[in-house]
């Protein structure tokens, strides 16, 4: 089984795709062939030929990374990305231009923050990365790099229509004013959605509705060249993602989920050849509204929730070649964030509030050494120090309340990686390191009661930790393609579990040990100039090794993680400029509960599509996703059947 996400493009672009410059793995710009890590890059050319509308949909072809979203019409919070068999969004760090995007409340990521039209490329680093990136980077790092202003004056517009009455409008404009350049973009997407309810849901058939969405995006990026060696840039990104439907008949004013988020950034960069420096300041301001209907009749609102989160941070680093083939990088990170959640209960005087705060600062150092012309060694280490605090108040009778003292701790994360060039076309690489994940605010401070059961948070939770190892080989076939293989092993402890204390109480605790191990394969090859092929395959086993509270879980697989996943893709470019693609994706069986008694069956889906140049500046596209109309289990929902989307785009 193999996964392919390749595109039809001129042969000169294939070399750039095989040997792109990446920054995420080492925080310094260098050729992917020089990086001692398992890295995948999704280029702009691939994005333009992909049917994906959001960033997480671009990730389905990356080995070692399981990206599960039902459809573009799904609410953004349903998207899940697991790296190297470690489930939960909080265990994979997601960056937007180097800025952390994991929400402090629950570690989730608002994948709708950028539409695919605003993305220049995506870099995926697989493997423990806390040595440079700190918390959340247990399984790896996904860095989404947004598009810079284009040369000259360029305007692009697009429109799409598809199944489920899905509509998309998009536009962008780039303008250069000498040393200053500007890019603005916006998109609007609506979809009626579809019936995502699983057959084993307790919601009566008469009360299940289609689950649709309304998504709005806007971005602004302004760049000014100070001199030939330095520039400053500012950016602002806005996202609004509204879920519609869910229940019939519903209630007046009912809002299933609406999320707004603003991300302002300011960055200074200087590169004078021998040394590079950068300083970045950013913020993330989010707000979400979510109501709960009374399950007795689905006609009245039982709970109205408002979730607010804010994050402010800064980072700075300096990199210098101190000797020939010897580069030293030092940097600092600081982040300060808080969550404030308020709940009202219509018809009563009850109110519930949850608050949590986190501040964290870190120092990291990296030494890149060329021991010989063929052998490179990379040493990195980072020390993080953090402080957390929070409380919950609930005026309801018999409801849990809590007030916690602030706690602080620190952790050192080392990493050693090496790369050896066996020949000009064969690289051997290996790495070993430690990484960690801080418990999120929900697990620390948010006590909740559902029916007769109380779910207790735990302010004494300790960070999850992992020791990670991998080894791989990369083989390049000139400009025709490459094959890469990686073996990995993760030994994690202090995983955070929900453990049943008794019939009416569930505790959040650190318990047990988990291992994940597997094989990643990826390949891209061009047998003839017009045809591009690519493939990847992942074999993974994620297993609970120890659980003192429930030994029956020992030896069981972690939930929602497939043993195998893969896909294939072929792209063909015709002489007149038209393109055609066909893709297959396979996901193996997964388990839906800790005891592995609920099994989600394996499935295979196929997509086809293409583009046609109507004129030099206008093109049309057609995509048919899930051609065989396969209905399958996602994560908690049933995926849609066949969907057809047609669109037209123009540039001038």
XYZ file of C-alpha atoms in Angstrom:
652
model
C 0.000 0.000 0.000
C 1.456 3.377 -0.861
C 0.520 7.033 -0.633
C 1.051 9.414 -3.471
C 0.603 13.075 -3.534
C 2.490 14.312 -6.576
C 1.657 16.788 -9.316
C 2.165 17.352 -12.983
C 4.649 20.187 -13.461
C 7.648 21.028 -15.647
C 10.790 18.965 -15.133
C 12.645 22.005 -13.809
C 10.184 22.082 -10.903
C 10.754 18.424 -10.050
C 14.306 19.185 -8.955
C 13.006 21.894 -6.613
C 10.445 19.473 -5.214
C 13.067 16.785 -4.620
C 15.499 19.230 -3.037
C 13.514 22.055 -1.401
C 14.919 24.385 1.217
C 13.379 23.684 4.637
C 13.570 25.551 7.951
C 11.457 23.639 10.499
C 13.766 20.700 11.266
C 16.768 22.794 12.372
C 15.342 26.367 12.489
C 17.920 27.231 9.830
C 17.354 27.252 6.071
C 19.047 24.382 4.257
C 18.467 21.766 1.606
C 16.289 18.857 2.648
C 19.146 16.558 1.580
C 21.323 18.094 4.311
C 18.803 17.658 7.147
C 19.297 14.664 9.500
C 15.560 14.183 10.026
C 12.485 12.633 8.422
C 10.962 15.621 6.624
C 8.179 15.885 4.044
C 7.362 19.045 2.104
C 4.109 19.914 0.341
C 5.018 22.521 -2.268
C 2.952 25.315 -3.802
C 2.737 23.389 -7.076
C 1.231 20.403 -5.255
C -1.229 22.606 -3.382
C -2.484 24.218 -6.590
C -3.247 20.808 -8.076
C -4.814 19.399 -4.934
C -8.589 19.302 -4.339
C -7.939 20.275 -0.691
C -9.514 23.470 0.616
C -8.015 23.436 4.125
C -4.473 22.706 5.289
C -5.182 19.463 7.143
C -6.585 17.951 3.932
C -3.180 18.447 2.314
C -1.585 16.101 4.847
C -3.250 12.809 3.893
C -0.291 11.730 1.769
C 2.438 12.290 4.357
C 3.861 9.041 5.784
C 3.766 8.642 9.541
C 0.988 11.208 9.842
C -2.665 10.180 10.079
C -4.936 13.093 9.127
C -8.640 12.409 9.655
C -11.335 14.824 8.525
C -14.587 13.716 7.020
C -15.014 16.440 4.413
C -14.409 20.101 3.677
C -17.908 20.776 4.985
C -17.060 19.355 8.410
C -16.578 21.794 11.293
C -12.904 22.555 11.754
C -12.752 21.058 15.270
C -13.401 17.572 13.866
C -10.031 17.469 12.094
C -7.435 15.274 13.832
C -3.732 14.834 13.076
C -1.674 12.086 14.739
C 2.069 11.720 14.154
C 3.927 8.431 14.543
C 1.042 6.738 16.309
C 0.654 9.274 19.134
C -3.063 10.190 19.193
C -4.435 13.568 20.175
C -3.781 16.913 18.506
C -1.850 18.208 21.504
C 0.966 15.703 20.874
C 1.801 17.174 17.449
C 2.910 20.800 17.387
C 1.276 22.850 14.624
C 2.892 26.132 13.600
C 1.734 28.934 11.320
C 4.879 30.676 10.058
C 6.635 29.381 13.170
C 3.866 30.510 15.558
C 2.229 27.840 17.792
C -1.422 27.192 16.880
C -2.407 24.510 19.439
C -5.124 26.068 21.614
C -4.240 26.070 25.319
C -7.682 24.811 26.363
C -7.594 21.391 24.699
C -4.640 21.280 22.307
C -6.872 21.413 19.231
C -5.949 23.347 16.098
C -8.212 25.665 14.105
C -7.282 24.243 10.714
C -9.554 26.742 8.999
C -7.197 29.601 9.957
C -5.748 29.529 6.445
C -7.401 28.327 3.275
C -5.154 26.457 0.861
C -4.907 29.510 -1.443
C -2.935 31.315 1.288
C -0.358 28.554 1.846
C 3.040 28.603 0.146
C 4.175 25.226 1.460
C 3.842 22.862 4.420
C 6.835 21.288 6.167
C 6.274 18.165 8.264
C 9.046 17.014 10.609
C 8.354 13.565 12.042
C 9.862 12.535 15.344
C 10.399 14.081 18.784
C 11.207 17.774 18.302
C 11.073 19.369 21.764
C 14.839 19.920 21.552
C 14.096 22.987 19.413
C 10.327 23.517 19.603
C 9.378 22.699 23.193
C 5.976 21.437 24.343
C 3.486 19.607 22.089
C 6.240 18.364 19.745
C 6.182 14.741 21.016
C 5.346 13.182 17.679
C 6.566 15.910 15.376
C 5.962 19.392 13.971
C 3.737 20.658 11.159
C 4.767 24.135 9.982
C 2.375 25.933 7.624
C 4.141 28.712 5.709
C 1.830 31.363 4.267
C 2.223 32.970 0.855
C 4.330 36.083 0.482
C 3.398 38.925 -1.890
C 3.945 37.960 -5.532
C 6.229 39.984 -7.841
C 4.574 42.867 -9.652
C 0.818 43.374 -9.464
C -1.228 40.169 -9.480
C -4.928 39.600 -8.804
C -6.454 36.125 -8.538
C -10.134 35.203 -8.233
C -11.879 31.850 -8.032
C -15.299 30.269 -7.642
C -16.358 26.674 -6.948
C -19.608 24.770 -6.635
C -20.111 21.178 -5.591
C -22.069 18.472 -3.847
C -24.039 19.281 -0.680
C -24.721 22.729 -2.183
C -21.133 23.695 -1.379
C -20.003 27.107 -2.631
C -16.630 28.821 -2.430
C -15.523 32.306 -3.481
C -11.894 33.417 -3.153
C -9.758 36.375 -4.158
C -6.222 37.643 -3.563
C -4.217 40.661 -4.636
C -0.463 41.277 -4.514
C 1.132 44.684 -5.116
C 4.763 45.777 -4.992
C 5.675 49.395 -4.200
C 9.441 49.408 -4.592
C 10.843 48.024 -1.336
C 7.377 47.488 0.095
C 5.068 44.651 -0.928
C 1.487 43.836 0.058
C -0.729 40.772 -0.235
C -4.384 40.573 0.818
C -6.735 37.635 0.390
C -10.197 36.490 1.409
C -12.395 33.438 0.952
C -15.955 32.444 1.819
C -17.234 28.867 1.908
C -20.667 27.460 2.728
C -22.020 23.916 2.646
C -25.254 22.266 3.737
C -23.141 19.310 4.829
C -24.486 15.801 5.259
C -25.745 13.297 7.826
C -22.587 12.421 9.773
C -24.301 10.475 12.561
C -22.989 7.031 13.415
C -25.597 4.229 13.571
C -24.770 3.563 17.242
C -25.561 7.145 18.335
C -28.149 7.585 21.073
C -29.715 10.564 19.254
C -33.110 9.490 17.821
C -33.309 9.357 14.031
C -36.006 12.039 13.988
C -33.639 14.464 15.762
C -30.529 14.033 13.577
C -29.800 16.816 11.120
C -27.209 17.482 8.456
C -24.036 19.047 9.821
C -22.857 21.887 7.609
C -20.514 24.826 7.884
C -19.835 28.442 6.990
C -16.156 29.413 6.811
C -14.636 32.862 6.277
C -10.934 33.672 5.978
C -8.997 36.883 5.448
C -5.260 37.564 5.510
C -3.025 40.599 5.187
C 0.756 40.488 4.765
C 2.983 43.547 4.415
C 6.742 43.287 3.803
C 9.286 46.104 3.752
C 12.923 45.721 2.713
C 15.057 47.847 5.046
C 18.258 47.193 3.100
C 19.797 44.368 1.095
C 20.377 42.307 4.255
C 17.240 42.870 6.332
C 13.473 43.240 6.160
C 10.464 43.573 8.433
C 7.037 42.102 7.856
C 3.674 42.263 9.554
C 0.707 39.993 9.124
C -2.881 39.567 10.236
C -4.997 36.458 9.765
C -8.710 36.140 10.563
C -10.847 33.014 10.631
C -14.509 32.384 11.382
C -15.839 28.837 11.315
C -19.523 28.223 12.022
C -21.129 24.802 12.314
C -24.765 24.498 11.243
C -27.410 21.852 11.760
C -26.707 18.936 14.145
C -30.213 18.512 15.595
C -33.878 18.664 14.627
C -36.080 20.542 15.377
C -33.579 22.785 17.191
C -34.290 25.845 19.286
C -34.487 29.569 18.627
C -31.010 31.079 18.824
C -29.284 27.690 19.049
C -25.634 27.789 17.976
C -23.861 24.408 17.743
C -20.400 25.970 17.412
C -18.937 29.216 16.095
C -15.212 29.920 16.362
C -13.445 33.213 15.608
C -9.702 33.692 15.761
C -7.305 36.551 15.044
C -3.535 36.031 14.609
C -1.397 39.211 14.366
C 2.354 38.867 13.754
C 5.401 41.106 13.461
C 8.827 39.829 12.376
C 12.285 41.276 11.772
C 14.883 39.258 9.838
C 18.509 40.029 9.034
C 20.768 37.840 6.895
C 24.251 39.129 6.058
C 25.603 35.807 4.816
C 27.675 34.627 7.734
C 25.010 35.276 10.349
C 21.215 35.281 10.473
C 19.031 36.857 13.152
C 15.276 37.086 13.635
C 12.828 38.450 16.195
C 9.132 37.582 16.123
C 6.193 38.811 18.197
C 2.710 37.371 17.832
C -0.714 36.986 19.352
C -3.636 34.612 19.031
C -7.066 35.770 20.159
C -9.860 33.217 19.970
C -13.507 33.054 20.949
C -16.025 30.256 20.539
C -19.731 30.000 21.171
C -21.291 26.570 21.681
C -24.761 25.655 22.977
C -26.098 22.336 24.211
C -29.682 21.274 23.505
C -31.814 19.419 26.019
C -31.747 15.786 24.814
C -35.277 15.228 26.101
C -36.815 17.052 23.131
C -34.032 18.993 21.341
C -36.266 22.081 21.471
C -34.675 23.986 24.354
C -31.122 25.096 25.131
C -29.814 23.516 28.321
C -26.353 25.176 28.302
C -24.845 28.235 26.614
C -21.061 28.302 26.548
C -18.562 31.006 25.643
C -14.884 29.986 25.354
C -12.198 32.675 25.191
C -8.481 32.105 24.802
C -5.602 34.482 24.290
C -1.937 33.872 23.656
C 0.905 36.356 23.332
C 4.444 35.337 22.609
C 7.817 36.276 21.241
C 10.870 34.459 20.014
C 14.349 35.443 18.929
C 17.280 33.521 17.535
C 20.731 34.099 16.152
C 22.662 31.703 13.928
C 26.306 32.061 12.951
C 28.932 29.975 11.189
C 31.720 30.065 13.765
C 34.033 27.766 11.751
C 33.892 26.290 8.273
C 31.178 23.645 8.424
C 30.303 24.530 12.017
C 27.128 26.549 12.699
C 25.836 27.533 16.135
C 22.244 28.665 16.759
C 20.909 30.087 20.023
C 17.407 31.313 20.748
C 14.757 32.164 23.303
C 10.991 31.625 23.390
C 8.349 33.165 25.614
C 4.624 32.512 25.699
C 1.858 33.741 27.984
C -1.696 32.521 27.610
C -5.019 32.126 29.356
C -8.461 30.596 28.867
C -11.756 31.869 30.244
C -14.891 29.752 29.772
C -18.334 30.852 30.942
C -21.544 28.779 30.935
C -25.133 29.904 31.481
C -28.123 27.630 32.039
C -31.333 29.228 30.692
C -34.236 29.155 33.100
C -31.957 28.868 36.147
C -29.560 31.064 38.107
C -26.721 28.574 37.720
C -23.420 29.774 36.250
C -20.159 27.953 35.681
C -16.726 29.503 35.024
C -13.392 27.868 34.233
C -10.128 29.814 34.192
C -6.586 28.768 33.448
C -3.266 30.518 32.873
C 0.069 29.411 31.466
C 3.385 31.204 31.123
C 6.450 29.515 29.663
C 9.931 30.636 28.702
C 12.717 28.644 27.115
C 16.319 28.750 25.954
C 17.588 26.516 23.148
C 20.979 25.838 21.594
C 21.867 23.911 18.447
C 25.271 22.956 17.079
C 25.482 21.773 13.450
C 28.858 20.230 12.701
C 30.238 18.911 9.409
C 32.710 16.350 10.674
C 33.782 15.487 7.120
C 32.526 16.299 3.670
C 30.044 13.443 4.009
C 29.248 13.263 7.718
C 27.127 15.771 9.646
C 26.294 15.844 13.348
C 23.495 17.876 14.909
C 23.321 18.498 18.678
C 20.349 20.379 20.137
C 19.032 21.044 23.609
C 16.260 23.153 25.073
C 15.243 24.013 28.617
C 11.593 24.998 29.218
C 10.300 26.533 32.421
C 6.551 26.991 32.940
C 3.961 28.086 35.481
C 0.256 27.179 35.518
C -2.734 28.139 37.614
C -6.515 27.954 37.412
C -9.857 27.396 39.070
C -13.479 26.536 38.455
C -16.622 27.821 40.132
C -20.116 26.398 39.658
C -23.166 27.776 41.471
C -25.244 24.687 40.694
C -26.295 22.540 43.636
C -23.886 19.620 44.131
C -21.645 20.677 41.224
C -17.846 20.399 41.507
C -15.824 23.497 42.402
C -12.092 23.939 42.600
C -9.414 26.524 43.372
C -5.812 25.514 42.738
C -2.501 26.974 43.721
C -0.084 27.897 40.971
C 2.529 25.313 40.090
C 5.786 25.573 38.209
C 8.319 23.130 36.830
C 10.926 22.758 34.121
C 12.282 20.219 31.671
C 15.380 19.746 29.516
C 14.938 18.178 26.061
C 18.107 16.998 24.269
C 18.392 15.625 20.742
C 21.238 14.081 18.768
C 20.956 13.528 15.018
C 23.417 12.506 12.356
C 23.508 12.223 8.569
C 26.062 10.306 6.517
C 26.290 10.590 2.716
C 27.095 7.084 1.573
C 27.304 8.497 -1.943
C 26.021 11.509 -3.866
C 22.648 9.800 -4.168
C 22.330 7.854 -0.887
C 21.961 9.360 2.608
C 21.875 7.489 5.902
C 20.395 9.272 8.939
C 19.549 8.563 12.562
C 18.371 10.478 15.619
C 17.629 10.067 19.320
C 15.971 12.545 21.624
C 13.504 13.370 24.357
C 10.259 15.329 24.090
C 7.340 16.296 26.295
C 3.748 17.510 26.260
C 2.171 19.718 28.919
C -1.329 18.782 30.140
C -3.902 21.146 28.657
C -6.193 23.429 30.649
C -9.209 21.166 30.181
C -7.471 18.240 31.874
C -5.989 20.462 34.584
C -8.931 22.580 35.679
C -12.270 21.847 33.970
C -14.443 19.631 36.187
C -17.685 18.690 34.433
C -20.775 16.658 35.171
C -22.746 14.807 32.496
C -25.890 13.258 33.864
C -24.961 11.404 37.042
C -21.234 11.163 36.206
C -18.630 13.741 37.306
C -15.431 14.059 35.273
C -12.685 15.356 37.551
C -9.786 17.419 36.260
C -6.421 17.074 37.963
C -4.189 20.117 38.659
C -1.376 17.754 39.699
C -1.004 16.149 36.267
C 2.614 15.983 35.179
C 3.899 16.395 31.605
C 3.865 13.422 29.277
C 7.376 12.384 28.240
C 8.818 10.340 25.406
C 12.177 8.926 24.387
C 12.293 8.742 20.606
C 14.600 6.985 18.150
C 14.634 6.654 14.369
C 16.907 5.597 11.516
C 16.426 6.011 7.792
C 17.856 5.935 4.298
C 17.166 8.305 1.387
C 17.945 7.316 -2.194
C 17.794 9.902 -5.001
C 17.543 9.103 -8.718
C 18.895 12.304 -10.214
C 15.981 14.503 -11.242
C 13.657 11.568 -11.728
C 12.710 10.926 -8.119
C 13.579 9.518 -4.722
C 12.738 6.749 -2.264
C 12.905 7.232 1.504
C 12.467 4.737 4.347
C 12.445 5.332 8.116
C 12.144 3.027 11.122
C 11.017 4.650 14.383
C 10.404 3.781 18.030
C 8.813 5.930 20.756
C 8.854 5.000 24.440
C 6.378 7.284 26.250
C 5.394 7.487 29.902
C 2.981 9.434 32.119
C 0.318 9.423 29.425
C -2.846 11.215 30.515
C -5.863 8.900 30.713
C -9.486 9.123 31.768
C -9.913 6.405 34.408
C -13.226 5.223 35.863
C -13.017 5.546 39.665
C -16.531 4.210 40.286
C -19.983 4.331 38.705
C -20.328 8.110 39.078
C -16.753 9.483 38.961
C -14.063 9.582 36.272
C -10.522 10.838 37.001
C -7.836 12.382 34.808
C -4.507 10.868 35.861
C -0.995 10.112 34.664
C -0.914 6.369 34.315
C 1.017 3.782 32.404
C 3.465 3.612 29.560
C 2.921 3.567 25.806
C 5.142 2.529 22.914
C 4.744 3.263 19.230
C 6.904 1.692 16.549
C 6.683 1.587 12.812
C 7.967 1.953 9.276
C 7.522 4.938 6.949
C 8.033 4.691 3.190
C 7.681 7.463 0.634
C 8.615 7.816 -3.008
C 8.243 10.172 -5.941
C 9.201 9.249 -9.506
C 8.814 10.648 -13.025
C 9.131 7.831 -15.606
C 8.450 10.262 -18.477
C 8.348 14.066 -18.489
C 4.537 14.499 -18.456
C 3.862 11.819 -15.823
C 4.579 12.148 -12.108
C 4.040 9.338 -9.598
C 4.338 9.394 -5.815
C 3.603 6.971 -2.986
C 3.862 6.518 0.760
C 3.055 3.801 3.257
C 2.998 3.650 7.062
C 3.026 0.541 9.243
C 2.475 1.424 12.898
C 1.766 -0.260 16.234
C 0.706 1.955 19.154
C 0.310 -0.100 22.316
C -0.391 0.417 26.021
C 2.481 -1.269 27.841
C 1.491 -0.468 31.410
C -1.697 0.687 33.123
C -1.682 0.127 36.871
C -5.299 1.211 37.292
C -6.561 -1.282 34.713
C -4.187 -4.068 33.725
C -6.728 -5.315 31.173
C -5.590 -2.439 28.943
C -1.992 -3.651 28.820
C -1.160 -4.877 25.337
C -4.121 -3.059 23.766
C -3.797 -0.652 20.844
C -4.363 3.065 21.320
C -7.717 4.229 20.023
C -8.270 5.680 16.536
C -4.723 4.927 15.321
C -4.628 2.758 12.156
C -2.117 -0.073 11.910
C -1.570 0.846 8.252
C -2.372 3.806 6.031
C -1.289 4.572 2.504
C -2.247 6.212 -0.785
C -1.173 6.421 -4.399
C -1.345 9.304 -6.845
C -0.503 9.853 -10.498
C -0.509 13.223 -12.300
C -0.292 13.753 -16.053
C 0.254 17.052 -17.851
C -0.857 17.348 -21.458
C 1.108 19.464 -23.966
C -1.632 22.131 -24.087
C -1.434 22.608 -20.303
C -4.366 20.515 -19.108
C -3.727 18.174 -16.178
C -5.288 14.947 -14.945
C -4.834 13.136 -11.624
C -5.995 9.922 -9.990
C -5.430 9.004 -6.347
C -6.128 6.123 -3.969
C -6.062 6.259 -0.184
C -6.115 3.301 2.199
C -6.673 3.419 5.971
C -6.443 0.217 7.991
C -8.662 -0.855 10.843
C -8.742 1.175 14.049
C -10.133 0.588 17.512
C -12.841 2.847 18.900
C -12.340 2.121 22.614
C -9.522 1.342 25.049
C -10.381 -2.366 25.353
C -10.307 -2.723 21.534
C -13.792 -4.261 21.462
C -15.098 -1.615 19.023
C -13.484 -1.960 15.588
C -13.617 0.580 12.751
C -13.166 -1.285 9.476
C -10.431 -0.558 6.961
C -11.414 1.398 3.868
C -10.061 2.523 0.497
C -11.205 5.611 -1.385
C -10.337 6.951 -4.814
C -10.329 10.477 -6.249
C -10.003 11.761 -9.806
C -9.818 15.251 -11.228
C -8.143 17.639 -13.572
C -7.694 21.180 -14.816
C -8.205 22.723 -18.255
C -6.732 26.063 -19.434
C -9.567 28.000 -21.062
C -7.160 30.815 -21.872
C -3.770 32.061 -20.736
C -5.262 33.552 -17.563
C -8.417 31.460 -16.992
C -8.614 27.784 -16.068
C -11.326 25.344 -15.023
C -11.100 22.356 -12.681
C -13.216 19.342 -11.819
C -12.725 16.929 -8.900
C -14.623 13.777 -7.970
C -13.764 12.645 -4.441
C -14.594 9.165 -3.155
C -15.533 7.935 -6.625
C -16.907 4.592 -5.370
C -19.273 6.389 -2.952
C -17.735 4.612 0.064
C -19.218 5.306 3.529
C -16.682 4.691 6.281
C -15.860 5.468 9.901
C -13.881 8.599 10.589
C -13.155 9.653 14.178
C -16.578 9.679 15.829
C -18.491 10.349 12.620
C -19.420 8.665 9.358
C -17.648 10.104 6.322
C -19.572 11.358 3.279
C -20.066 9.480 0.052
C -19.115 10.707 -3.408
C -18.664 14.472 -3.831
C -18.186 16.428 -7.054
C -16.701 19.924 -7.217
C -16.272 22.192 -10.248
C -14.468 25.505 -10.232
C -13.009 28.271 -12.315
C -10.068 30.563 -11.580
C -8.552 33.608 -13.219
C -5.446 35.728 -12.735
C -4.623 39.123 -14.150
